[in-house]
XYZ file of N, CA, C and O in Angstrom:
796
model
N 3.363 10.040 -0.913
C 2.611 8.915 -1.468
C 1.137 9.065 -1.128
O 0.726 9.720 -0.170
N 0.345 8.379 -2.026
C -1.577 8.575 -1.705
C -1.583 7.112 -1.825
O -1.321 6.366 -2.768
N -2.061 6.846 -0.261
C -2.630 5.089 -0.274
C -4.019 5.744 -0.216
O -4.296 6.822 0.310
N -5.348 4.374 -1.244
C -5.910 4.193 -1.262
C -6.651 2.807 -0.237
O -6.312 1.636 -0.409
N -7.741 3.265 0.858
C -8.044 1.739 1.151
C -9.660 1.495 0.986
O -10.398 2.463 1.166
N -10.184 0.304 0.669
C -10.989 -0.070 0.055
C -11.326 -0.965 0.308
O -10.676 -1.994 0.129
N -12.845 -0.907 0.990
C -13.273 -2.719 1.645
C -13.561 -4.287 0.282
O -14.272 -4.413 -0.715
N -12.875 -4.904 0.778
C -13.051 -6.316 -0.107
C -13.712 -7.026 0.359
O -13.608 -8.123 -0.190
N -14.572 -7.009 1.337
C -15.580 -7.042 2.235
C -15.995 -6.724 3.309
O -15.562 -5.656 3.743
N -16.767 -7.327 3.980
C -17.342 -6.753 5.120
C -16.253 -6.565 6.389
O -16.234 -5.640 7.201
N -15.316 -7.771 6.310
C -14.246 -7.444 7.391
C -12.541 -7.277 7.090
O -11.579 -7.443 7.840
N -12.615 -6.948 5.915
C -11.458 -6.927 5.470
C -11.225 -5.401 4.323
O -12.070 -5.050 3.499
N -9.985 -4.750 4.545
C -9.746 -3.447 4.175
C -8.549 -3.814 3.077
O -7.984 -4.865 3.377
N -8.072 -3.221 1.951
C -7.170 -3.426 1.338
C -6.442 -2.243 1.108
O -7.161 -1.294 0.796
N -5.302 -2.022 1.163
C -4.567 -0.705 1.035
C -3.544 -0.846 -0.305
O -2.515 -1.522 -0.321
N -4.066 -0.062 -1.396
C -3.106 0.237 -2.511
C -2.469 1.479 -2.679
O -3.008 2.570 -2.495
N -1.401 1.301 -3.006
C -0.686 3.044 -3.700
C -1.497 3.278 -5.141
O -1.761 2.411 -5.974
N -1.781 4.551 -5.187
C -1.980 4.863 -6.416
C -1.421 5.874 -6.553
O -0.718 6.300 -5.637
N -1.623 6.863 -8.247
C -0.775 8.042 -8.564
C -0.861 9.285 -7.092
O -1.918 9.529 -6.508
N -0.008 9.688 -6.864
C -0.100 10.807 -6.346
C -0.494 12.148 -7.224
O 0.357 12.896 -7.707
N -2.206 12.368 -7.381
C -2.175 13.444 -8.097
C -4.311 13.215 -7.134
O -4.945 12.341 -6.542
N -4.470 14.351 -7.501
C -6.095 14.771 -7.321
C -6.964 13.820 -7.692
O -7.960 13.459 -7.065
N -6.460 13.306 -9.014
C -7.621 12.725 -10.045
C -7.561 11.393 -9.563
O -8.456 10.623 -9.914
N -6.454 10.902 -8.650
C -6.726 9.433 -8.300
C -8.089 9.301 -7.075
O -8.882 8.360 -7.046
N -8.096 10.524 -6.099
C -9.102 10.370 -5.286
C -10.728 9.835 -6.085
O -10.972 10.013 -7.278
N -11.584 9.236 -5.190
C -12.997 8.867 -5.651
C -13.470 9.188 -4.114
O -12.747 9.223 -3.118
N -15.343 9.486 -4.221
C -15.808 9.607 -3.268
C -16.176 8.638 -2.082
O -16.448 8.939 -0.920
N -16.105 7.238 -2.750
C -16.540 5.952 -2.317
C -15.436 4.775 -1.339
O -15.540 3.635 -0.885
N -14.238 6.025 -1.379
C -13.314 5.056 -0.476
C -12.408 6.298 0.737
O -12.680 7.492 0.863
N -11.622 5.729 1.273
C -10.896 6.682 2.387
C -9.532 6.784 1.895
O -9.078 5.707 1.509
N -8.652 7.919 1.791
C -7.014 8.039 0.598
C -6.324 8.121 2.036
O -7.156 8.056 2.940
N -5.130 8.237 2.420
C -4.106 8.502 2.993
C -2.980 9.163 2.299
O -2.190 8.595 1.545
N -2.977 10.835 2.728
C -1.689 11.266 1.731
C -0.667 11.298 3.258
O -0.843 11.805 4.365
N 0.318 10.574 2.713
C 1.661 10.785 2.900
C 2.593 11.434 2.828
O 3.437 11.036 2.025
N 2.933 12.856 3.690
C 4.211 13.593 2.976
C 5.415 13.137 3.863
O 6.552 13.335 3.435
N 5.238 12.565 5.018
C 6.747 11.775 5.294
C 6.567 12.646 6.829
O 6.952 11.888 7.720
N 6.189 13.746 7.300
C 6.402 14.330 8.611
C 4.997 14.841 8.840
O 4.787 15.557 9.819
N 3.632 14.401 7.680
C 2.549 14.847 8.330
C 1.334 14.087 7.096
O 1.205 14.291 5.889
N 0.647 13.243 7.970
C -0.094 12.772 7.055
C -1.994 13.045 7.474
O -2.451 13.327 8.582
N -2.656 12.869 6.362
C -3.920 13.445 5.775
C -4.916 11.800 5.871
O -4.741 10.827 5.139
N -5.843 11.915 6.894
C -7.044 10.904 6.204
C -7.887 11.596 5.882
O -8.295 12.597 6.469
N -8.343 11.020 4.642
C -9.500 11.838 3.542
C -10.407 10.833 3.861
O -10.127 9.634 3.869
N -11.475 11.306 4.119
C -12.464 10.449 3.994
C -13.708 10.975 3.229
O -14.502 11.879 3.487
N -13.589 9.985 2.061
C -14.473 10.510 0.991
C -16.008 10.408 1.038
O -16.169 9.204 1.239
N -17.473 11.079 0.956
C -18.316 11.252 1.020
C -19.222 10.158 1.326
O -20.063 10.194 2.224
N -18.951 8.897 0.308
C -19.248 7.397 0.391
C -18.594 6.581 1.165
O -18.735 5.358 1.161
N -17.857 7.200 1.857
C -16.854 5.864 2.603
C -16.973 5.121 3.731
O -17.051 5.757 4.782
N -17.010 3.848 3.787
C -18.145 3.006 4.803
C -17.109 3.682 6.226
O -16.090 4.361 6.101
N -17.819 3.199 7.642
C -17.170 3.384 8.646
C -15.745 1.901 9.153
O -14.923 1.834 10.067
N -16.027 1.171 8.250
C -14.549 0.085 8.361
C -13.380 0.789 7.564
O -12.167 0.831 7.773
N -14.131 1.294 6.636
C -12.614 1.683 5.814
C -12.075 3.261 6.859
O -11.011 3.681 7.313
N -13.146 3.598 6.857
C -12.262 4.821 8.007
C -11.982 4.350 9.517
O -11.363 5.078 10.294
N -12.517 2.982 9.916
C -11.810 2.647 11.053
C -10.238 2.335 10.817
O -9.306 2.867 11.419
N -10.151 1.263 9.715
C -8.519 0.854 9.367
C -7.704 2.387 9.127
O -6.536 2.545 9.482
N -8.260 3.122 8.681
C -7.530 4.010 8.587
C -6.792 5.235 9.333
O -5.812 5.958 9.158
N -7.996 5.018 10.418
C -7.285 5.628 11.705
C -6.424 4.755 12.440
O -6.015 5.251 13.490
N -6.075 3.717 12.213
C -5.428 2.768 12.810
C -4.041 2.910 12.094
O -2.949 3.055 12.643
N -4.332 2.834 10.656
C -3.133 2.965 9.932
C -2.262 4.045 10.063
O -1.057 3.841 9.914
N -2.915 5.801 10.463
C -2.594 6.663 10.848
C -1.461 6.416 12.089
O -0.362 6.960 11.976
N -1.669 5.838 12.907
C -1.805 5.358 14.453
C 0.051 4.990 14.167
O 1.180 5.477 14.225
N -0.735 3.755 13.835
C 0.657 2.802 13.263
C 1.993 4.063 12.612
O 3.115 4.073 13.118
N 1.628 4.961 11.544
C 2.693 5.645 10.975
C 3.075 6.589 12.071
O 4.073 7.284 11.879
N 2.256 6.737 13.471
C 2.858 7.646 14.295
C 4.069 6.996 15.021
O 5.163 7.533 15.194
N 3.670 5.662 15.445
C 4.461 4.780 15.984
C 5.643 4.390 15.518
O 6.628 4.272 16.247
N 5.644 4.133 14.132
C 6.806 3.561 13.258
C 7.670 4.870 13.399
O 8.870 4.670 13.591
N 7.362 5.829 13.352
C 7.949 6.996 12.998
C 8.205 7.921 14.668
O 8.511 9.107 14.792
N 8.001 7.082 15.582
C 8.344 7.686 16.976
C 7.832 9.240 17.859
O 8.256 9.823 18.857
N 6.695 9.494 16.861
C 5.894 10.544 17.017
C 6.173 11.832 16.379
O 5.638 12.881 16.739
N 7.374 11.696 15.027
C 7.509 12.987 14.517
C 6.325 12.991 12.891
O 6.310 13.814 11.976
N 5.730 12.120 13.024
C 4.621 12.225 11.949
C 3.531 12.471 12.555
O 2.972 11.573 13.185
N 2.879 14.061 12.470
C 1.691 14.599 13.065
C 0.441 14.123 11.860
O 0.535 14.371 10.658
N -0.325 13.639 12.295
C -1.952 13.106 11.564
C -2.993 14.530 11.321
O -2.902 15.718 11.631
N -3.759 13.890 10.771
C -5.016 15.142 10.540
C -6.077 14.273 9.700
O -5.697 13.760 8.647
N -7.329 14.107 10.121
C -8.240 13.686 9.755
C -9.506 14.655 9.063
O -10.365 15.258 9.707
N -9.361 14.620 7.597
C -10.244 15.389 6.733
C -11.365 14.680 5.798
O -11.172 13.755 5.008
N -12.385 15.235 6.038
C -13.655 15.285 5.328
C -14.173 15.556 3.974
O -14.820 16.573 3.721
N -13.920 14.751 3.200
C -14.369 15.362 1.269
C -15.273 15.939 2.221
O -14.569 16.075 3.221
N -16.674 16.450 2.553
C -17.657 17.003 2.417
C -17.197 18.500 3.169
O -17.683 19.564 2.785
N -16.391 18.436 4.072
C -16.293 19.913 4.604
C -15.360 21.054 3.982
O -15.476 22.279 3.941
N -14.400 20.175 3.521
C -13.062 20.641 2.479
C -13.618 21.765 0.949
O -14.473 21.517 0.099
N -13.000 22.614 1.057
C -12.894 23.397 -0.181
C -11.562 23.124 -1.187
O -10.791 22.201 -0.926
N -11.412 23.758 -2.033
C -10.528 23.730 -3.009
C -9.382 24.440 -2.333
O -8.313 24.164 -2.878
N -9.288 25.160 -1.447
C -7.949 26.067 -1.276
C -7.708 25.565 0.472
O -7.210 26.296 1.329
N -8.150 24.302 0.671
C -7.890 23.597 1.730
C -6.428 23.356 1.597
O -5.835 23.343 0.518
N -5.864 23.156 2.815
C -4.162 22.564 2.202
C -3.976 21.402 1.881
O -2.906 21.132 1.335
N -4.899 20.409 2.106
C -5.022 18.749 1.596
C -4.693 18.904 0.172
O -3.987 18.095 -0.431
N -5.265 20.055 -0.413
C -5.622 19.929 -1.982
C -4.157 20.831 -2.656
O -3.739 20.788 -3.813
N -3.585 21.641 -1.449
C -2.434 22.695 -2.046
C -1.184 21.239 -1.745
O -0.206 21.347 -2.485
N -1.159 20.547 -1.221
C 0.020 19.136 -1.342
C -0.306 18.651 -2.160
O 0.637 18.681 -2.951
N -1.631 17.817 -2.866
C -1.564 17.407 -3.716
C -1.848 17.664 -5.197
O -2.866 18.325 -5.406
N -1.130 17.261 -6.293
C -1.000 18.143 -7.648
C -2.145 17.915 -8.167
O -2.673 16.913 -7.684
N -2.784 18.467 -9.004
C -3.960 17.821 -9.782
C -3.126 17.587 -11.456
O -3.053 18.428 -12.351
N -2.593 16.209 -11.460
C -2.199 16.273 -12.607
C -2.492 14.771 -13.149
O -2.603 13.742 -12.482
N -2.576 14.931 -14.439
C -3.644 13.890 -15.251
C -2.529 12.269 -15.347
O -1.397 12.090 -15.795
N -3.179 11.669 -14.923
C -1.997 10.147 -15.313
C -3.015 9.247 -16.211
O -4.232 9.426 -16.268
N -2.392 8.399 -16.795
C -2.738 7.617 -17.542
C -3.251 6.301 -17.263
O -2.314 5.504 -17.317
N -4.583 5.607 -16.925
C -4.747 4.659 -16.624
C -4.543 3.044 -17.325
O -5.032 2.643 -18.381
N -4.118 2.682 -16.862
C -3.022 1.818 -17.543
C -4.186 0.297 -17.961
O -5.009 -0.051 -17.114
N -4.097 -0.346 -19.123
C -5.226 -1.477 -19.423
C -3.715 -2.681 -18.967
O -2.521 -2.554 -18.695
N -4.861 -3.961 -19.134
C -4.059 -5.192 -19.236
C -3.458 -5.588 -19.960
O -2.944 -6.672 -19.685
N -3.167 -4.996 -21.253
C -2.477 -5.937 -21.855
C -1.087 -4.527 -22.266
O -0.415 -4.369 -23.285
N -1.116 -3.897 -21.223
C 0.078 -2.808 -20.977
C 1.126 -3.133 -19.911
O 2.151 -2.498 -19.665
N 0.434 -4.817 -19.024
C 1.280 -5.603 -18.037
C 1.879 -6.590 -18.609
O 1.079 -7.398 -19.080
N 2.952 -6.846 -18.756
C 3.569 -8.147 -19.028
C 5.019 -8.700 -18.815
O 6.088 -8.665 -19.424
N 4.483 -9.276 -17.542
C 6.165 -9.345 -16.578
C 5.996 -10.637 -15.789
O 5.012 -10.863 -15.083
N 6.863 -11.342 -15.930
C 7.507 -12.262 -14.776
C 7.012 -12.201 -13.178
O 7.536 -11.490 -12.321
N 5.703 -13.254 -12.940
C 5.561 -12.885 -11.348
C 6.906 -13.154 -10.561
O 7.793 -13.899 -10.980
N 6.943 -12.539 -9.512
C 8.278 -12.724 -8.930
C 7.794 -12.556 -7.327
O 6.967 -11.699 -7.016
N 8.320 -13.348 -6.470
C 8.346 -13.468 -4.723
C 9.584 -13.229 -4.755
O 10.519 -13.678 -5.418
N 9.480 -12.446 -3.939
C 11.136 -11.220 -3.339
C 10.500 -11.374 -1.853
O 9.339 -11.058 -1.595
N 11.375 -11.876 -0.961
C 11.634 -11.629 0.517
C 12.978 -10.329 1.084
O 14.201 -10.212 0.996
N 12.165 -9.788 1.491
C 12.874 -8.514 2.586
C 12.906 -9.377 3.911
O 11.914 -10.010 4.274
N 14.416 -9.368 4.805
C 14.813 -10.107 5.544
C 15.986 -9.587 6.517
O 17.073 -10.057 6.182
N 16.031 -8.916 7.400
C 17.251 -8.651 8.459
C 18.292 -9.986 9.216
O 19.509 -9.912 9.384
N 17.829 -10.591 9.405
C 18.090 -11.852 10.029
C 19.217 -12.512 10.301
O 19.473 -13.248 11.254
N 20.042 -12.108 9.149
C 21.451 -12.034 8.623
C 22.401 -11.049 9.275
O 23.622 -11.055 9.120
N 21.607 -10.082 10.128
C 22.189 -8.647 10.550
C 22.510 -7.477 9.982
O 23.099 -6.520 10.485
N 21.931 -7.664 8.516
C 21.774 -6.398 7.612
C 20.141 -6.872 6.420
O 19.598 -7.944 6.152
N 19.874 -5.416 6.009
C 18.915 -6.203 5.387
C 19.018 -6.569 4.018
O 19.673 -6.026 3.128
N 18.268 -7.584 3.972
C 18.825 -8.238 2.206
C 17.644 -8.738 1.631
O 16.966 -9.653 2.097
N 17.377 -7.979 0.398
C 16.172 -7.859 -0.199
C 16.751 -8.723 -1.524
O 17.636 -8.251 -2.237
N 15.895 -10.601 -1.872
C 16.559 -11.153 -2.834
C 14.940 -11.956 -3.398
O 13.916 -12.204 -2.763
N 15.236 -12.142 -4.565
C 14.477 -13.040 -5.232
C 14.453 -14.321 -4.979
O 15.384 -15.118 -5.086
N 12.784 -14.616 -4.456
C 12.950 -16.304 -3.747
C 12.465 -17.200 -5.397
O 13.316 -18.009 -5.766
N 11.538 -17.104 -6.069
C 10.615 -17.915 -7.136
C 9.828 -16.961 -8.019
O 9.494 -15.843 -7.624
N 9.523 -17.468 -9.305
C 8.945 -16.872 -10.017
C 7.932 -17.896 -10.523
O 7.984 -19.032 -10.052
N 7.057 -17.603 -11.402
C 6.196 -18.129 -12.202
C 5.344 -19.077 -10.855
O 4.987 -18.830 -9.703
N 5.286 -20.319 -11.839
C 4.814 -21.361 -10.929
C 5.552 -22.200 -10.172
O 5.371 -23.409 -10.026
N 6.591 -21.355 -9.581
C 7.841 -22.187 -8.682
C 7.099 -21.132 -7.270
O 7.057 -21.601 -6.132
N 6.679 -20.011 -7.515
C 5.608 -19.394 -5.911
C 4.972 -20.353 -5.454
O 4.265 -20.917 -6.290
N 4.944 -20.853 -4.205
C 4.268 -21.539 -3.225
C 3.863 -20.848 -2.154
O 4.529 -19.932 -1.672
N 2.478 -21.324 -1.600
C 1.995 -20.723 -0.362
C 3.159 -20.788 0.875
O 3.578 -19.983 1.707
N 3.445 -22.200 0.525
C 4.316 -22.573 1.480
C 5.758 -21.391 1.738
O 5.946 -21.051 2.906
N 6.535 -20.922 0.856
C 7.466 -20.352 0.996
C 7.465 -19.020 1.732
O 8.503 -18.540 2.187
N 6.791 -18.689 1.791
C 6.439 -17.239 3.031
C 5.844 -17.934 4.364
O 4.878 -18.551 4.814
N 6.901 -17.482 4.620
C 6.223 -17.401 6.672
C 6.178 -16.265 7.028
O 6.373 -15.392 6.183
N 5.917 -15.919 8.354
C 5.614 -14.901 9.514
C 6.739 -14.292 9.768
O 6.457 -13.700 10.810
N 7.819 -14.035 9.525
C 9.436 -13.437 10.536
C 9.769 -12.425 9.448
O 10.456 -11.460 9.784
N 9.381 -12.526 8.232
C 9.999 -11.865 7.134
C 8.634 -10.645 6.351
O 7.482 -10.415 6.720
N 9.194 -10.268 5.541
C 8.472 -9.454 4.635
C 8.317 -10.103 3.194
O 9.381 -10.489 2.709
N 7.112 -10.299 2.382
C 7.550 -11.046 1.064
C 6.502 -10.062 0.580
O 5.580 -9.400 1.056
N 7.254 -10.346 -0.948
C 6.662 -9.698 -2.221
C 6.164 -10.227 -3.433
O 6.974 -11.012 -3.926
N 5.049 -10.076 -4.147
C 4.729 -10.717 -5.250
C 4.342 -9.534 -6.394
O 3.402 -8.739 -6.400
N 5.216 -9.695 -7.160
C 5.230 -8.667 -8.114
C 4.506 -9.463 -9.317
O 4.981 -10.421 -9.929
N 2.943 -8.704 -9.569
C 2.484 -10.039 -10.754
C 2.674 -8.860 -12.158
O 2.050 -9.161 -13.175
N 3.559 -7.498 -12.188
C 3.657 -6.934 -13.378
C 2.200 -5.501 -13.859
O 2.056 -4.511 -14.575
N 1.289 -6.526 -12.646
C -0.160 -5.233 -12.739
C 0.139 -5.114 -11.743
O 0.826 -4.174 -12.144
N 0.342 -5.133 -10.660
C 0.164 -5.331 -9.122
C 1.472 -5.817 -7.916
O 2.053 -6.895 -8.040
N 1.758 -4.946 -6.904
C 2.419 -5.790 -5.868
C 2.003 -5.515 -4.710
O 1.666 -4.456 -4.181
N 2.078 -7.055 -4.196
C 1.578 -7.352 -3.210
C 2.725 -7.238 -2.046
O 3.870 -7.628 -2.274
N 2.356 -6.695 -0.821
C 3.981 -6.395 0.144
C 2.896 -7.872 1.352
O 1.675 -7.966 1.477
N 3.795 -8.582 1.873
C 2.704 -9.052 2.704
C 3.859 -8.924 3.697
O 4.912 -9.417 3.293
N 3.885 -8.390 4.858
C 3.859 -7.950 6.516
C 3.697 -9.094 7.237
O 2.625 -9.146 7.840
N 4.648 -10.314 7.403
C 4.217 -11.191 8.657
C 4.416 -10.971 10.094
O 5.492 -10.622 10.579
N 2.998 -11.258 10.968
C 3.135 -11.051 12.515
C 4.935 -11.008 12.777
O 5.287 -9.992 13.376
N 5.899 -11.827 12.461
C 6.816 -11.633 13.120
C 7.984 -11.241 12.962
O 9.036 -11.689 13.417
N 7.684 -9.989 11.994
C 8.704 -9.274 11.514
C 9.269 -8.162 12.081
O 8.500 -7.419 12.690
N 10.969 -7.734 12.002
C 10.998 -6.995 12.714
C 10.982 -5.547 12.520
O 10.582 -5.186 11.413
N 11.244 -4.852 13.148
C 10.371 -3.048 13.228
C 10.965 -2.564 11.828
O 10.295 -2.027 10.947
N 12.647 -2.902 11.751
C 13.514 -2.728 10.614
C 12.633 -2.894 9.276
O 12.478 -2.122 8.329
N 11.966 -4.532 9.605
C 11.762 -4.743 7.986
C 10.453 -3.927 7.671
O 10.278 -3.420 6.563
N 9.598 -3.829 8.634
C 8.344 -2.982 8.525
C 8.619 -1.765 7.965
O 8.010 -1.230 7.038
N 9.700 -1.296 8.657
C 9.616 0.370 8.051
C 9.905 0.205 6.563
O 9.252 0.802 5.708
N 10.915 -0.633 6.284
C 11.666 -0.658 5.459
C 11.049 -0.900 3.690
O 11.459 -0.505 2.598
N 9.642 -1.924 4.230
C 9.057 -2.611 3.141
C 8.751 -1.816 1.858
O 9.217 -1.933 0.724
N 7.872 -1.010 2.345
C 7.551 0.343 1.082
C 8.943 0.988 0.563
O 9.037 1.178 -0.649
N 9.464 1.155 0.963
C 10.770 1.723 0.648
C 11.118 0.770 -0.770
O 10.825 1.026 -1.938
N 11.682 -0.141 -0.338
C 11.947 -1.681 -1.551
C 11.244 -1.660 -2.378
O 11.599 -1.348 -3.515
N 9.723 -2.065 -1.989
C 8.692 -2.108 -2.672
C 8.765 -0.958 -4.234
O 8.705 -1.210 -5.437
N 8.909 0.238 -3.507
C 9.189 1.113 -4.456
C 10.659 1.387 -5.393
O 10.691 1.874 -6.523
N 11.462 1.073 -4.836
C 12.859 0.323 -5.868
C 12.604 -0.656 -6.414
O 13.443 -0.952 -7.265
N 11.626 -1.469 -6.292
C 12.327 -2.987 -7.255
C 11.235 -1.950 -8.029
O 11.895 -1.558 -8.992
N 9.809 -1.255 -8.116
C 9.407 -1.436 -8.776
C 9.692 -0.003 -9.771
O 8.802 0.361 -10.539
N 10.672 0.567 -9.704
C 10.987 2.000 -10.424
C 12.360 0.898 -11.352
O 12.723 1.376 -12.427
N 12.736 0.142 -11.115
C 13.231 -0.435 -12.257
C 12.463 -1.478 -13.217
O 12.716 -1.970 -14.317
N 11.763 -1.549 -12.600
C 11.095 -2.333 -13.809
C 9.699 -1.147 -15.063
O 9.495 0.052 -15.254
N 9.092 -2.543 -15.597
C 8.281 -1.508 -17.094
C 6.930 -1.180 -16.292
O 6.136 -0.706 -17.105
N 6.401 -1.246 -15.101
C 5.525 -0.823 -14.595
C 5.950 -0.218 -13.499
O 5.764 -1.013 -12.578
N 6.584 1.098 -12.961
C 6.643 1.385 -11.998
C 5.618 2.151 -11.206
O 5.788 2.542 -10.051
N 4.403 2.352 -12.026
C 3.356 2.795 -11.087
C 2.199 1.697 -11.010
O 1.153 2.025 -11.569
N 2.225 0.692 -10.520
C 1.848 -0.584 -10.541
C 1.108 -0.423 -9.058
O 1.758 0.401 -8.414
N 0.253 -0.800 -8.478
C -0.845 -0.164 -7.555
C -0.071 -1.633 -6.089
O 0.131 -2.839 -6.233
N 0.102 -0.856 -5.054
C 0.907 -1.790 -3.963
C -0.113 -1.943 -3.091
O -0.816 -0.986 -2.767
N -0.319 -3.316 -2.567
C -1.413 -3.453 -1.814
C -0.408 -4.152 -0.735
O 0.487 -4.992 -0.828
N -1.097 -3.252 0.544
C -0.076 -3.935 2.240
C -0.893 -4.894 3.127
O -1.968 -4.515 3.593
N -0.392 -6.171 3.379
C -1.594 -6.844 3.690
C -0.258 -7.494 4.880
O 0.945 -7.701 4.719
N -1.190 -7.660 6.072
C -0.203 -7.878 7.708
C -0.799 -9.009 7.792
O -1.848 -9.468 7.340
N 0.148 -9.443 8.533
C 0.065 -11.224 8.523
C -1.064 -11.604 9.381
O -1.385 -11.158 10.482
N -1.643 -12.588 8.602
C -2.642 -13.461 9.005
C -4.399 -12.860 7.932
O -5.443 -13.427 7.607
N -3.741 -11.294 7.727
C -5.106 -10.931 6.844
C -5.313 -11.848 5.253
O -4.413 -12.469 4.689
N -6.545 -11.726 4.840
C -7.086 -12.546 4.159
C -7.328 -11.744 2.701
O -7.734 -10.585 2.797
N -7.099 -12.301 1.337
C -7.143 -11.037 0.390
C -7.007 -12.167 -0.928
O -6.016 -12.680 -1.450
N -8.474 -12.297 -1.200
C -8.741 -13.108 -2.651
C -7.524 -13.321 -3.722
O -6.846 -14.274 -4.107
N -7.609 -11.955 -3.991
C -6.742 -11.891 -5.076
C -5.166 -12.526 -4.730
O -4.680 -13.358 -5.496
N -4.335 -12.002 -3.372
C -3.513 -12.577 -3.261
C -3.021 -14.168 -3.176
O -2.048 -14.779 -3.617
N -4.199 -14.529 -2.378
C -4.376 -16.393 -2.149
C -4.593 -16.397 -3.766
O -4.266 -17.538 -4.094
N -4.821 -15.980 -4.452
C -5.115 -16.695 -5.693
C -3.779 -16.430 -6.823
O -3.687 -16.717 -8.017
N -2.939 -15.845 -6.003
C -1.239 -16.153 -6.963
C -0.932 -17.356 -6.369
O 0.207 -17.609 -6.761
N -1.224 -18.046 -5.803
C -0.407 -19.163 -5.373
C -1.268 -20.919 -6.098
O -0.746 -22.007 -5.859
């Protein structure tokens, strides 16, 4: 996977999936490639020093989740050549950028939840039945608006549902008509316009 993260302001970082291919990178933000046992921060030419702080953090975090068999490596658009191995993992292949009126789906809040003693990933509300109110802190919730999903990470979730979230995230959304729909990970208590503004 290639997360993209990208300041939405001065103190706040946003992390989306985008295509896994070359052409999604830009110079103006920091990528994270993901191969599952060794991951890549790119830090692109323009990229402020917050977005490459979260991102060494985020690095940090995937060592942890993963118990130290995911080795990191921190790379430089400016020092990197073409026959770097950053660039031999990822494909350079052309995707299609998708307009708005190529979205048109049912918002939906899906909670990821262990709690029960297994995990159970179910549909809480759709449309204008989403409330701020219905997500708390213990669980994992989702807002699928059809352009976009949102995974939101509350402080008091457990290690299970953390690992687990992207995983889901990426099943509910390979069945539906947008499955390359851009996933933004936002941990509880962070702040993110666009999301406060589904509710």
């Amino acid at each position: 996977r290639l997360l993209c993260l990208r300041c939405t302001d001065r103190k706040h970082v946003e992390v989306s999936e985008v295509p896994f291919t070359k052409q999604a990178l830009n110079s103006d933000d920091v990528f994270i490639l993901d191969t599952g046992r060794h991951a890549y921060q790119w830090n692109g030419k323009g990229a402020n020093k917050n977005e490459k702080f979260h991102a060494a953090r985020f690095l940090q975090d995937l060592e942890s989740e993963r118990n130290g068999k995911c080795s990191t490596e921190v790379v430089d658009e400016a020092d990197l050549t073409p026959s770097d191995e950053f660039y031999k993992v990822l494909p350079d292949t052309t995707f299609e950028k998708r307009t708005e009126k190529d979205f048109a789906a049912t918002k939906t809040l899906l909670k990821l939840s262990d709690d029960s003693g297994k995990m159970n990933f179910e549909r809480v509300a759709t449309e204008s039945d989403i409330r701020r109110g219905l997500i708390d802190e213990n669980d994992v919730y989702m807002i699928d608006t059809g352009k976009r999903m949102f995974v939101y990470v509350g402080h008091g979730c457990s290690g299970d549902e953390k690992k687990n979230a992207m995983g889901y995230a990426h099943e509910h959304l390979k069945g539906t008509d947008h499955p390359l729909a851009g996933i933004t990970v936002l941990k509880g208590g962070q702040k993110c316009a666009d999301f406060e503004a589904l509710f």
